PDB file of C-alpha atoms in Angstrom:
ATOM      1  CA  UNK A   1      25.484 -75.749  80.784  1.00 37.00           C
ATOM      2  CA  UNK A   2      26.419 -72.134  80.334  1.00 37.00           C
ATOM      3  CA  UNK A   3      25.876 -70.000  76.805  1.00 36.00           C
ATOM      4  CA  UNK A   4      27.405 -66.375  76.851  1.00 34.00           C
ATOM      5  CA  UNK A   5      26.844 -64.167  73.051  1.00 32.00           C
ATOM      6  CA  UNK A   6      28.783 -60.694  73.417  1.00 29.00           C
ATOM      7  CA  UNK A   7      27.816 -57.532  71.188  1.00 29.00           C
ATOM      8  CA  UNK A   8      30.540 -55.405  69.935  1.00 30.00           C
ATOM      9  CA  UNK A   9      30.528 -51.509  69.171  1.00 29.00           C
ATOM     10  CA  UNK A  10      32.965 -49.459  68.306  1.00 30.00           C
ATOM     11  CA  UNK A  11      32.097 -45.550  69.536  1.00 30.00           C
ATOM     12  CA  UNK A  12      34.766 -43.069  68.941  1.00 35.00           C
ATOM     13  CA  UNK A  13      37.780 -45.540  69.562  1.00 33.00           C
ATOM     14  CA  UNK A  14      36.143 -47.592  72.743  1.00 34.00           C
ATOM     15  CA  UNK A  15      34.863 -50.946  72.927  1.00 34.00           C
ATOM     16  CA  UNK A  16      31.495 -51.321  74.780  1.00 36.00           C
ATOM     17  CA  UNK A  17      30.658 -55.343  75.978  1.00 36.00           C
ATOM     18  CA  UNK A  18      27.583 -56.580  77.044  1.00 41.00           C
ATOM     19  CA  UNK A  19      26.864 -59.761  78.393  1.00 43.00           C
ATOM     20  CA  UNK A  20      23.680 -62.545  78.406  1.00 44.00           C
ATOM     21  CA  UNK A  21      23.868 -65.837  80.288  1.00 45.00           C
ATOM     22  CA  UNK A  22      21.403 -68.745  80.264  1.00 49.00           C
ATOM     23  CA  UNK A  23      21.212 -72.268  82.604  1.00 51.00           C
ATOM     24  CA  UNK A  24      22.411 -72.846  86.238  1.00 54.00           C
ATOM     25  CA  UNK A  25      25.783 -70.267  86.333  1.00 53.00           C
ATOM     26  CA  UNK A  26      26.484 -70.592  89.828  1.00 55.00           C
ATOM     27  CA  UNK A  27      26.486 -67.743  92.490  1.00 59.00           C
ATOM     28  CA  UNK A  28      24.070 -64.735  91.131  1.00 60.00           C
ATOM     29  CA  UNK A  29      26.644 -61.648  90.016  1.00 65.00           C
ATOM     30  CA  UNK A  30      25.723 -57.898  89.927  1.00 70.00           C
ATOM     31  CA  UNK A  31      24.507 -56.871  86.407  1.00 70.00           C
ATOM     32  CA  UNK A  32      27.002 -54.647  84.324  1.00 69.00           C
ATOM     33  CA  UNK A  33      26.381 -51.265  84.281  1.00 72.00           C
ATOM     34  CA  UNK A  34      24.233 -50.035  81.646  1.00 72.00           C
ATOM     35  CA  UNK A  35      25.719 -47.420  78.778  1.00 68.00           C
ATOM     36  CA  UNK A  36      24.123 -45.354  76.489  1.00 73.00           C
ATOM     37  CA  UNK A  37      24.713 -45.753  72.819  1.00 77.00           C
ATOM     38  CA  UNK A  38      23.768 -43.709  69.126  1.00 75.00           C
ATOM     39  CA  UNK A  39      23.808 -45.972  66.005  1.00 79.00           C
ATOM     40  CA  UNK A  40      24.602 -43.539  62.580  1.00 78.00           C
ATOM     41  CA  UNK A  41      24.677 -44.989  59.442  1.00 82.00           C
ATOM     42  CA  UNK A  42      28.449 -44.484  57.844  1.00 80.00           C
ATOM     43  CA  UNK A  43      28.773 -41.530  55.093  1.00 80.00           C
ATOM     44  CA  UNK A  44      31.211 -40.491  53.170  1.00 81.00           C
ATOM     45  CA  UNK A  45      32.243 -35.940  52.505  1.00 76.00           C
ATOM     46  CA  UNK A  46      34.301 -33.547  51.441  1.00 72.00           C
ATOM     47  CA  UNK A  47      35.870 -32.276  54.261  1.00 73.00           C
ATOM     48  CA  UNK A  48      37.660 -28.935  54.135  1.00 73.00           C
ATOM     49  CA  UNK A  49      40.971 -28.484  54.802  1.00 74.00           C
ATOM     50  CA  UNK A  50      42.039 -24.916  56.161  1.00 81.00           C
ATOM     51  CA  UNK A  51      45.364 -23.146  55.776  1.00 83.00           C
ATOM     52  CA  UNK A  52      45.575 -20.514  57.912  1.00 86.00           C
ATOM     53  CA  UNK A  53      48.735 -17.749  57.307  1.00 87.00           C
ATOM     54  CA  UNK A  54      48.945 -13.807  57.449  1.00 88.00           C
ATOM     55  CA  UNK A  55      48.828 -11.781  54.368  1.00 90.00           C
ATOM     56  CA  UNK A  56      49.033  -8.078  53.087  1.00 91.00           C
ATOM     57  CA  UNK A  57      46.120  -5.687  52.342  1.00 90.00           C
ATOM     58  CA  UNK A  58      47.340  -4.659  48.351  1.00 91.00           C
ATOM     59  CA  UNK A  59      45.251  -2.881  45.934  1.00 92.00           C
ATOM     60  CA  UNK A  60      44.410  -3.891  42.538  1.00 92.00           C
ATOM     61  CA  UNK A  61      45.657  -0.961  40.794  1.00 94.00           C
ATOM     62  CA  UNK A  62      47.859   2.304  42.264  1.00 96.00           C
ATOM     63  CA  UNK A  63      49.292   4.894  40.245  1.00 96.00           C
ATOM     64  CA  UNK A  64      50.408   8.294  40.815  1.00 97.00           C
ATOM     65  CA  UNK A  65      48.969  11.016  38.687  1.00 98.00           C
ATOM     66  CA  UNK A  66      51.068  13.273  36.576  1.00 97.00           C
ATOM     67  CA  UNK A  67      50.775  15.784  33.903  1.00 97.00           C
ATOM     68  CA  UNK A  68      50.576  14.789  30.642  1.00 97.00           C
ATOM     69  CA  UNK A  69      51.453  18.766  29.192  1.00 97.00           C
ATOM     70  CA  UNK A  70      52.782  21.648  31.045  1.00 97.00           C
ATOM     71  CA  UNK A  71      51.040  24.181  32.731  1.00 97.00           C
ATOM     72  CA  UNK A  72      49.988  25.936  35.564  1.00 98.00           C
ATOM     73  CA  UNK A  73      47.197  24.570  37.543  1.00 98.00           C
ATOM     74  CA  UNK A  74      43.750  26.758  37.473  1.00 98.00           C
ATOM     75  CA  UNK A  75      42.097  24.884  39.420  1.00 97.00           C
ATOM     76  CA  UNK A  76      41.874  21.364  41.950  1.00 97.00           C
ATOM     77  CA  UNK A  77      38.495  19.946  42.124  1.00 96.00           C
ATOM     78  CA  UNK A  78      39.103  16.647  44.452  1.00 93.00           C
ATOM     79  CA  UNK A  79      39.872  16.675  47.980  1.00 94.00           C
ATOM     80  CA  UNK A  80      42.590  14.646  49.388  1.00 93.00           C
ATOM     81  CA  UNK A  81      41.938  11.626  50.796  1.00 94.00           C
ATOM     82  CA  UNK A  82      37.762  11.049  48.838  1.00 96.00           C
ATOM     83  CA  UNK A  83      36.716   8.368  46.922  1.00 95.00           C
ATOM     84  CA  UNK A  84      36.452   9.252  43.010  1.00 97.00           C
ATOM     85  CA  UNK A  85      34.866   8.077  39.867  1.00 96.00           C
ATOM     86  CA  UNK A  86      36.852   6.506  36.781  1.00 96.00           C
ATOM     87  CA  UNK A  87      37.001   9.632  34.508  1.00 96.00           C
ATOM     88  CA  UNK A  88      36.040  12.480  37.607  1.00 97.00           C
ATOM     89  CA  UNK A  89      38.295  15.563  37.003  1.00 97.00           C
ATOM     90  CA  UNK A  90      40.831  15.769  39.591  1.00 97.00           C
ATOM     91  CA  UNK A  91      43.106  18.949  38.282  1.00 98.00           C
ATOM     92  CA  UNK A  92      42.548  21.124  35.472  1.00 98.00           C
ATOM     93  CA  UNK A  93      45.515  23.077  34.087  1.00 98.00           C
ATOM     94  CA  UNK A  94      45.426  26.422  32.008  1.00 98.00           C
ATOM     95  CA  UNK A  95      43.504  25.272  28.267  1.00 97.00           C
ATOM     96  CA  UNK A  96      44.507  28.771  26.591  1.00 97.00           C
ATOM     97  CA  UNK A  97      47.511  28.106  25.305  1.00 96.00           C
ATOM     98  CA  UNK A  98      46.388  24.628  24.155  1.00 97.00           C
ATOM     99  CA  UNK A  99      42.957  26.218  22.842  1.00 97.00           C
ATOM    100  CA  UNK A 100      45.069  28.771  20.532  1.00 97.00           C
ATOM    101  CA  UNK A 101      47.230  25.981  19.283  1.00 97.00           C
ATOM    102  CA  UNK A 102      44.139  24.096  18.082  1.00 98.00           C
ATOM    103  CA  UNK A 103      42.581  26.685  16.525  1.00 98.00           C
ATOM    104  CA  UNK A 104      45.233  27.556  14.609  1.00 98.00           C
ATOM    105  CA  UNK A 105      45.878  24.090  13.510  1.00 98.00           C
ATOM    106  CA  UNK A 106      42.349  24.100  12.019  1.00 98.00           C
ATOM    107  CA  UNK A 107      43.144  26.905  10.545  1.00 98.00           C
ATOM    108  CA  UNK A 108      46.677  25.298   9.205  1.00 97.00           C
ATOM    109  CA  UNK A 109      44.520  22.355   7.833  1.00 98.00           C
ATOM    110  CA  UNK A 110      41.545  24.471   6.064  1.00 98.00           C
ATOM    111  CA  UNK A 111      43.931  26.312   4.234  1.00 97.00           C
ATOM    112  CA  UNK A 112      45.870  23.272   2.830  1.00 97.00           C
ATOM    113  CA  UNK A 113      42.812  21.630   2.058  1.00 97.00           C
ATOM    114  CA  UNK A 114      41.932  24.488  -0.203  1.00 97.00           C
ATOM    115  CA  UNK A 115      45.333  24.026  -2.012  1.00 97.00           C
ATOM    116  CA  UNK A 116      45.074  20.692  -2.011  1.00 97.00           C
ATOM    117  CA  UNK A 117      42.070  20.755  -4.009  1.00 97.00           C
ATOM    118  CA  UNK A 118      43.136  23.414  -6.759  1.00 96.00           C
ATOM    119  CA  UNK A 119      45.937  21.108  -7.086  1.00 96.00           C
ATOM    120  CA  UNK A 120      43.787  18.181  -8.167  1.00 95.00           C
ATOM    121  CA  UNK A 121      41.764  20.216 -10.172  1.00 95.00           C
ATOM    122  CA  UNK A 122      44.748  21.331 -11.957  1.00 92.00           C
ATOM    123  CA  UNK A 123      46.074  17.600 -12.458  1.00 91.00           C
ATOM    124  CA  UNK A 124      42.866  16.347 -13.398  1.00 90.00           C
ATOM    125  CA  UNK A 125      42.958  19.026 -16.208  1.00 89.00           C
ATOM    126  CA  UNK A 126      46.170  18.133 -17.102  1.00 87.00           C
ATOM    127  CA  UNK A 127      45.485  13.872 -17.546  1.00 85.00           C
ATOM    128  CA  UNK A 128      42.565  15.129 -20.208  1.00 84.00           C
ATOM    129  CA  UNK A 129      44.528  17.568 -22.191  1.00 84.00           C
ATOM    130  CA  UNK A 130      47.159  14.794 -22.524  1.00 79.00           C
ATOM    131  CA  UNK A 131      44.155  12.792 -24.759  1.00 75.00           C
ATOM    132  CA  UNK A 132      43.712  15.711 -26.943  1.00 76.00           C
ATOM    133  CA  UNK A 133      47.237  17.206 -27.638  1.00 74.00           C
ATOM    134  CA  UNK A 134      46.968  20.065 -25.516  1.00 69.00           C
ATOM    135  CA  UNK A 135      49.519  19.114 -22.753  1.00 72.00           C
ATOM    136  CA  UNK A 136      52.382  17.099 -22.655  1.00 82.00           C
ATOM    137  CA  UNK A 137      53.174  13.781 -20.125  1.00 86.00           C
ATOM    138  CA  UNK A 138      55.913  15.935 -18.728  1.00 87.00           C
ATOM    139  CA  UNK A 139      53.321  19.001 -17.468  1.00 86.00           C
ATOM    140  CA  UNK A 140      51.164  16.650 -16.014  1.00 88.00           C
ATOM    141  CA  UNK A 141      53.403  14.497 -14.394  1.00 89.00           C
ATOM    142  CA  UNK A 142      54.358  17.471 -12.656  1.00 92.00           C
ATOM    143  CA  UNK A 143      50.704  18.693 -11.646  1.00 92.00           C
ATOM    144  CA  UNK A 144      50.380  15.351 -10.131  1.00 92.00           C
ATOM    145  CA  UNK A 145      53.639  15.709  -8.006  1.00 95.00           C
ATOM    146  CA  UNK A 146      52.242  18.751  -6.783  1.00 95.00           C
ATOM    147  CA  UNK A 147      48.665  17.752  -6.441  1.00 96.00           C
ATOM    148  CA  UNK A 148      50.088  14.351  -4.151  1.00 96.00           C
ATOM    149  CA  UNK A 149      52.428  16.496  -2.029  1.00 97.00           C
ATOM    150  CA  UNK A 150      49.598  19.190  -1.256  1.00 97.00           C
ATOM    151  CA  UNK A 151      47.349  16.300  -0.251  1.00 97.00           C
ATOM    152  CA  UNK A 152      50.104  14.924   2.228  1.00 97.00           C
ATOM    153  CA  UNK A 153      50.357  17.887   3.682  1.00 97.00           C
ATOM    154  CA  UNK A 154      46.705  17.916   4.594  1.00 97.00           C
ATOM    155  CA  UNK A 155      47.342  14.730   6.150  1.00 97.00           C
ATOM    156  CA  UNK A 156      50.002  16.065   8.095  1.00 98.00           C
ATOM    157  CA  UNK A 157      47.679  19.035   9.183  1.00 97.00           C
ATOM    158  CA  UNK A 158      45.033  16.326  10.290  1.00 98.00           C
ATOM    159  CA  UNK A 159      47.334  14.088  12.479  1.00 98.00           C
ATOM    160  CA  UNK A 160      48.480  17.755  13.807  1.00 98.00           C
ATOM    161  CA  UNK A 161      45.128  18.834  14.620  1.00 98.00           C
ATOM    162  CA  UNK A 162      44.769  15.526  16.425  1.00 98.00           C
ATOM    163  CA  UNK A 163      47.457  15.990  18.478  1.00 97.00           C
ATOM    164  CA  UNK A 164      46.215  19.637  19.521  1.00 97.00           C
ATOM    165  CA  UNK A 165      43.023  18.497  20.637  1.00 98.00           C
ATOM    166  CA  UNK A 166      44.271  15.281  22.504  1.00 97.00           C
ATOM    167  CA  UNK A 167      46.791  18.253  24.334  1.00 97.00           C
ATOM    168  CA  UNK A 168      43.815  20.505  25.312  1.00 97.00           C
ATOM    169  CA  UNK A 169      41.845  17.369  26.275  1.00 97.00           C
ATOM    170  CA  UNK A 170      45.089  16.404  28.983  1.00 97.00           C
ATOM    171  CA  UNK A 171      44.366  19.621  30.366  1.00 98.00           C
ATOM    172  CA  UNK A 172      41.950  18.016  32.626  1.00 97.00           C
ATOM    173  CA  UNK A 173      43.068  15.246  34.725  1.00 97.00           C
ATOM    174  CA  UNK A 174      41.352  12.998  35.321  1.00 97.00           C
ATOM    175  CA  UNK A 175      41.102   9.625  37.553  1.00 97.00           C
ATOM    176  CA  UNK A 176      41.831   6.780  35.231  1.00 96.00           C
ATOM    177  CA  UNK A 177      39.954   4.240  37.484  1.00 95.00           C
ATOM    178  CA  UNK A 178      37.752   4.724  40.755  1.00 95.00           C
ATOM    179  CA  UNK A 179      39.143   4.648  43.910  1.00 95.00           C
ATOM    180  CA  UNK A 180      40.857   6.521  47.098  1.00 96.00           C
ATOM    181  CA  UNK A 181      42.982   9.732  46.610  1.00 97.00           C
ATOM    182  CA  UNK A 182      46.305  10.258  48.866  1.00 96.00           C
ATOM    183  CA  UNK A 183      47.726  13.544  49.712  1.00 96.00           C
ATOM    184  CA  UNK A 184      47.432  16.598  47.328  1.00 96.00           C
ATOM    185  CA  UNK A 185      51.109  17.062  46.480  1.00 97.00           C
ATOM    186  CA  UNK A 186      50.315  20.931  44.692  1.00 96.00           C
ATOM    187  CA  UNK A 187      48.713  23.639  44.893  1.00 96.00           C
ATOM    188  CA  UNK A 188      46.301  26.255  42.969  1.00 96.00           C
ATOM    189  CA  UNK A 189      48.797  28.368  40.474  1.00 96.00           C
ATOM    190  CA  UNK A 190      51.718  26.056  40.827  1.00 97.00           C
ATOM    191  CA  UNK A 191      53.274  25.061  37.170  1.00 97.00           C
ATOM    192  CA  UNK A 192      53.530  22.120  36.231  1.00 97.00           C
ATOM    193  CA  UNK A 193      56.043  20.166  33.961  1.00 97.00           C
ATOM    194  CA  UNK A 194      54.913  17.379  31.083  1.00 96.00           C
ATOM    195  CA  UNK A 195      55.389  13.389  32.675  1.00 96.00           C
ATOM    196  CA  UNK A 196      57.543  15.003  35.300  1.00 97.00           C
ATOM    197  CA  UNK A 197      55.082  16.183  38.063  1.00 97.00           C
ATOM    198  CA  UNK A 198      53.793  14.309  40.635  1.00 97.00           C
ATOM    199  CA  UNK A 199      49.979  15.725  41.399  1.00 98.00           C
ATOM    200  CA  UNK A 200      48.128  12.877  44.135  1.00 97.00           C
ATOM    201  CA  UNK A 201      48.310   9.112  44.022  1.00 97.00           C
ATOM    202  CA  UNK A 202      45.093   7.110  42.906  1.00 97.00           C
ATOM    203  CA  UNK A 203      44.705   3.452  45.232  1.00 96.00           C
ATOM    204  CA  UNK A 204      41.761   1.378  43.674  1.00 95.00           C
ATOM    205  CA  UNK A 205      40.489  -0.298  46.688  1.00 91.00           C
ATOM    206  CA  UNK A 206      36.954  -1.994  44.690  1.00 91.00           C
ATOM    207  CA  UNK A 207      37.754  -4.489  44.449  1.00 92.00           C
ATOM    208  CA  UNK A 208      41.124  -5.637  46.760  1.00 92.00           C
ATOM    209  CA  UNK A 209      43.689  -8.235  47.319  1.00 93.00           C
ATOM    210  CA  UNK A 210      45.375 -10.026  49.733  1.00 92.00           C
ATOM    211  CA  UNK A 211      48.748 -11.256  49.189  1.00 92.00           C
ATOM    212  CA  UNK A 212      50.043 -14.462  51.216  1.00 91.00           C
ATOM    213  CA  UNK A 213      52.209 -16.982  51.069  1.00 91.00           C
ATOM    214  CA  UNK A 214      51.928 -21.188  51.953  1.00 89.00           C
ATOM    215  CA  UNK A 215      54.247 -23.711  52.609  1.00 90.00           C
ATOM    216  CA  UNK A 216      55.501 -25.525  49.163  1.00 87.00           C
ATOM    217  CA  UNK A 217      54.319 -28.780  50.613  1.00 87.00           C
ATOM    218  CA  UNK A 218      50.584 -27.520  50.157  1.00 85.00           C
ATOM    219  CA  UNK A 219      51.010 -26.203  46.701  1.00 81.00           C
ATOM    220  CA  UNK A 220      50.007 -29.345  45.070  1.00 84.00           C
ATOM    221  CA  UNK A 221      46.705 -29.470  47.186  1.00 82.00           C
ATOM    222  CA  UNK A 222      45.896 -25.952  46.351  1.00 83.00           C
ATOM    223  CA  UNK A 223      46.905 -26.293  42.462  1.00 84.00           C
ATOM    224  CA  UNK A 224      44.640 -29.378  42.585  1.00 83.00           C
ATOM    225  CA  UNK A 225      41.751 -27.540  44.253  1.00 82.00           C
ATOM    226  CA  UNK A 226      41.832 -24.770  41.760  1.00 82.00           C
ATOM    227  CA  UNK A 227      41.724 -26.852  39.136  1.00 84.00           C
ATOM    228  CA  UNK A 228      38.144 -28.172  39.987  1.00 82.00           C
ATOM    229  CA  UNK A 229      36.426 -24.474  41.769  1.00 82.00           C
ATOM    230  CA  UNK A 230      37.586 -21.700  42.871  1.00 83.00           C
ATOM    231  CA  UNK A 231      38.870 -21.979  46.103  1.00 86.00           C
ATOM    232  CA  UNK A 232      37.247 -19.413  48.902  1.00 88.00           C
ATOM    233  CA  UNK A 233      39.759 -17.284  50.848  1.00 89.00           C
ATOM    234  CA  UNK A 234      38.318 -15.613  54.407  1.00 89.00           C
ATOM    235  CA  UNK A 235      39.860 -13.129  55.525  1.00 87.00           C
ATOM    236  CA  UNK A 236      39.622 -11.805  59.139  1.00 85.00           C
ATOM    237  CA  UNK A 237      40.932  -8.329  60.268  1.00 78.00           C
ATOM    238  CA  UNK A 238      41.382  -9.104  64.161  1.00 72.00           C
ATOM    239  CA  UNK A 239      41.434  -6.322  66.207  1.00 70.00           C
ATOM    240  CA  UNK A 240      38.769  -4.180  64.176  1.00 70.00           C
ATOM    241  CA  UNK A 241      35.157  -5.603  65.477  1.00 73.00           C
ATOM    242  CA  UNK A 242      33.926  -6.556  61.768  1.00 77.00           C
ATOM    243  CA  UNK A 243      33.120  -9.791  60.536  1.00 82.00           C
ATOM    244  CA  UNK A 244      35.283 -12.276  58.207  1.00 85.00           C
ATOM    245  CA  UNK A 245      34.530 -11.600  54.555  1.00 87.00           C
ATOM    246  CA  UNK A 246      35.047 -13.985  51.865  1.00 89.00           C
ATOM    247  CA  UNK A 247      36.751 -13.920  48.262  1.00 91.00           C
ATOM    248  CA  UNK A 248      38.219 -16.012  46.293  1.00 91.00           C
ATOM    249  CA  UNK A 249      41.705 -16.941  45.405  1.00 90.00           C
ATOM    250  CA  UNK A 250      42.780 -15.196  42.154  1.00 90.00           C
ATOM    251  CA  UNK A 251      46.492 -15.706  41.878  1.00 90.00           C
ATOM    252  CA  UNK A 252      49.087 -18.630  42.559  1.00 89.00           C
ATOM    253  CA  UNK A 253      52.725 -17.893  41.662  1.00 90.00           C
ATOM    254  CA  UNK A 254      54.390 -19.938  39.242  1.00 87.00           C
ATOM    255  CA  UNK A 255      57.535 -20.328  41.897  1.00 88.00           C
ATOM    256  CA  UNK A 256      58.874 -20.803  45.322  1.00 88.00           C
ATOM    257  CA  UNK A 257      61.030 -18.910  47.014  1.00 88.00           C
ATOM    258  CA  UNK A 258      64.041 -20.763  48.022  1.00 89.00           C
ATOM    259  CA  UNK A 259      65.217 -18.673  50.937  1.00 90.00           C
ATOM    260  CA  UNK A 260      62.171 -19.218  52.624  1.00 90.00           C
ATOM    261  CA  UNK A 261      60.314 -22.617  50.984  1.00 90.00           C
ATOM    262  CA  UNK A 262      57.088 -20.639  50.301  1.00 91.00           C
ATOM    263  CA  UNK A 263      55.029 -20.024  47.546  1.00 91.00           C
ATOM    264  CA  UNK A 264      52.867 -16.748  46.794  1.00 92.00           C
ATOM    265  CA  UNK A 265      49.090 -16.582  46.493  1.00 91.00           C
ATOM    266  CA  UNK A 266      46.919 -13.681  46.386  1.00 92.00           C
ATOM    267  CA  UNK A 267      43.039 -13.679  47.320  1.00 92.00           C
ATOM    268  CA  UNK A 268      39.982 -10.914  45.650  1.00 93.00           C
ATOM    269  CA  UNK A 269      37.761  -9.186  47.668  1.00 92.00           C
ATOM    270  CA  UNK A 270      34.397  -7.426  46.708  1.00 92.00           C
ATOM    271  CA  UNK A 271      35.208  -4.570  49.554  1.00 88.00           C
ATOM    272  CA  UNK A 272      32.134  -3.411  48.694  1.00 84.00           C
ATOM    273  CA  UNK A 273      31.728  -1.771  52.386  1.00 77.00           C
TER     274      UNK A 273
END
């Protein structure tokens, strides 16, 4: 009588067999070879899926800097090409004829005020004498006119004065945001014209982007993946010896482009280094 029990494992797609007989099986065969095998337990992960695709270095915020009065430039305190502050004077223009402007705006408004005041005065005399006989409606209707328009025209005189000091204040320029300055594009003593003169261009580089694009077949995956955590974005500059940094994905476009069936995405960096 023969009895054979086999023992099947399946390790990465093969079948392994082993073999046990017991009783009188005939002729004596050569044992099977022997093989090696590693029992894990079954889990179940998240595993992450990779897109890989090239995108564009593009910073967060770029503007070119321009005048906002005319003048002629007394000074340039900012190299070309250096790293500024948000609010570091970059160009400072002549503040004389700004500074005489103001002052005689002040001087525009202290002198209505003074008006303005008798004025009231004068209507405020008027509404009493009214109660007693001594004026009539028609005289102190008219004080009033005249005490309301003199007080408007103070008001006027404020917003003026205002406007002079926010002028001598745009005598400095100054970098709205921090980042890298391009090329100088003047020079000490040039003039300048109001909104019409280009001085440097400002490139915020802390923090950065990357802008990309993916096939519209992954969109869903990516939308989906959003949804739950921000999804990490590595970016790796080949050629320059540093290491891959990491961000995060910050934009996804809300179409595809039909010429080429991809949608846009753009990634945030720290760039701290």
């Amino acid at each position: 009588m023969r009895r054979i029990c086999t023992l099947a494992l399946v390790v990465a797609g093969g079948l392994a067999l082993g073999g046990c007989t017991k009783g009188d099986a005939g002729p004596a065969k050569r044992p099977a070879p022997t093989a090696s095998v590693v029992v894990a337990t079954a889990e179940t992960a998240d595993i992450p899926v990779t897109v890989r695709t090239v995108g564009n270095v593009e910073p967060v915020a770029q503007v070119m800097l321009k005048p906002q009065v005319a003048g002629q430039i007394v000074e340039i305190t900012a190299q070309e090409g250096a790293l500024v502050e948000a609010g570091q004077t970059l160009v400072v223009l002549d503040e004389r004829p700004w500074s005489a402007a103001l002052k005689k705006a002040e001087s525009d408004l202290a002198r209505d005020r003074a008006v303005a005041d008798d004025l009231r005065r004068q209507a405020s005399q008027y509404a009493e004498a009214i109660a007693t006989g001594a004026a009539n409606r028609i005289e102190a209707d008219t004080a009033e006119a005249k005490a309301l328009a003199a007080e408007a025209q103070v008001g006027a005189d404020e917003a003026t004065v205002s406007i002079a000091k926010l002028k001598l204040e745009y005598c400095r320029v100054k970098a709205p945001f921090a980042g890298r300055l391009g090329s100088l594009l003047v020079k000490k003593g040039a003039i300048v014209k109001e909104d019409e003169t280009e001085l440097v261009d400002l490139v915020q580089i802390k923090p950065i982007e990357v802008g990309f694009s993916i096939a519209e077949q992954q969109v869903e995956a990516i939308r989906r993946g959003q949804r739950e955590a921000p999804l990490s974005a590595l970016a790796d500059t080949q050629g320059l010896g540093v290491e891959p940094v990491r961000g995060e994905v910050s934009f996804i476009d809300n179409k595809v482009d039909q010429a080429t069936g991809t949608i846009r995405l753009k990634a945030r960096f720290a760039n701290e280094d």
